[in-house]
């Protein structure tokens, strides 16, 4: 190798020092990447969110406890495999069952059957999982997360949400139900257990110690989550609400819920086998696998809603990233587009759709398909070195008359930079531009809004 300068021994020493410094810096960087389990887009992301973030928690600091029963696990194991991924990736997840399963359970996290639980009611047994999880004595755990076997977790988003909080303090983090009636029946300030909740390690240790004496008082309550809520209330702890935990106390078509997600990271989705497949024409599990193709590429962006306007053609476009794009004819004011279309039914069977109350604003979903927006569902997701193309294809069963600008529209292509996990710090919705409509494809770019930019129809 040609050396452009004389290699005296002291020069050599400097070189070696410099090289080893470079090596350790790059090692640190790669270690950082590995711990974050993020796609290698950190540099770009830093451009998108220049404010410094607290160092992210790594996944192995979070113990996931999934409460299941040997009868339910059989059909729900595929959901757990989907969000959990290969066991080598995350080994701090445990399944807590009432009985050892009588069927094979390949590629699932370890199954724990705590002793002496067969005589307990399901609510009592599952509340005691807090104690059972602590009894595993897994070292280095900062947070204990609890969920059901029909809960999908978006683990990277969840970890990012927890990173905001000081794990040395007492925290109980989750969200209540979407349904006003369900909150009224239980408690408005309770974390619903199917949506999942997180308890910081010092609080979990204290709770585990007092749990049995507390649970004795609450045998009349239904469900484990109400009992945990009651015991935490006795300890003087309140719920910290994170709206990304989704109990999903609705039935039927989740489109209205998932196409207008709140401006926060999606942490979980529950009741996934009580609702329709989230993409049309495929099975539930295929639909969720399809969703995870996008989740794996850019978890922070999943379901994030971006709205843009085409003044010339009088169109309003709403993107729910990784899920669906809607094209409305005419100018829809932003607050309307952010409210949820009632595509779903109330959780309580027999209750009429219009009189049911939710914890958010809803609007009508026209029963006449020709009065609905054009809907495009996510078809492909392709990442390159700088960003991601998500392409959405038209879904419309009927031949409705539409304005000229969109009647031939077959697909929408959306380009976005990888979104870092900055949005939960001081969230601001992003903006988008409709850059072209040609050959039946509308192309949209998602980007950070300008400081004074307003999301509205201009012209
Ligand atoms: C998870 O894997 C790591 C690395 O292989 C190991 O150090 C740790 O003990 C494992 N944790 C559990 C709970 O098995
Ligand atoms: C289970 O219950 C039996 C009888 O009530 C008791 O003797 C035993 O100690 C219990 N085991 C555990 C692990 O709590
Ligand atoms: C859709 O409707 C238009 C007129 O309303 C008609 O000309 C066209 O043939 C129809 N297309 C299909 C596929 O039914
Ligand atoms: C997605 O859309 C872009 C822009 O129209 C296009 O270049 C790309 O080939 C499409 N990708 C797929 C997989 O359809």
Tab-separated table of C-alpha atoms and ligand atoms in Angstrom, residues 379-382 389-391 412-414 441-443, ligand 4:
chain	number	residue	atom	x	y	z
A	379	UNK	CA	-50.577	-2.656	-1.699
A	380	UNK	CA	-46.784	-2.514	-1.604
A	381	UNK	CA	-44.129	-0.958	0.551
A	382	UNK	CA	-40.654	-0.438	-0.852
A	389	UNK	CA	-42.692	4.288	-1.210
A	390	UNK	CA	-46.020	2.962	-0.039
A	391	UNK	CA	-48.367	2.313	-2.933
A	412	UNK	CA	-51.853	6.406	-5.092
A	413	UNK	CA	-48.093	6.373	-4.495
A	414	UNK	CA	-46.851	7.962	-1.315
A	441	UNK	CA	-51.694	7.302	-10.399
A	442	UNK	CA	-51.624	10.122	-7.903
A	443	UNK	CA	-48.209	10.768	-6.378
B	4	LIG	C1	-44.836	2.699	-6.333
B	4	LIG	O1	-45.054	3.961	-6.921
B	4	LIG	C2	-43.908	4.582	-7.482
B	4	LIG	C3	-44.307	5.936	-7.993
B	4	LIG	O2	-45.419	5.844	-8.826
B	4	LIG	C4	-43.328	3.702	-8.564
B	4	LIG	O3	-42.146	4.284	-9.052
B	4	LIG	C5	-43.033	2.334	-7.994
B	4	LIG	O4	-42.623	1.465	-9.016
B	4	LIG	C6	-44.258	1.735	-7.324
B	4	LIG	N1	-43.852	0.509	-6.666
B	4	LIG	C7	-44.555	-0.606	-6.749
B	4	LIG	C8	-43.948	-1.787	-6.052
B	4	LIG	O5	-45.614	-0.676	-7.332
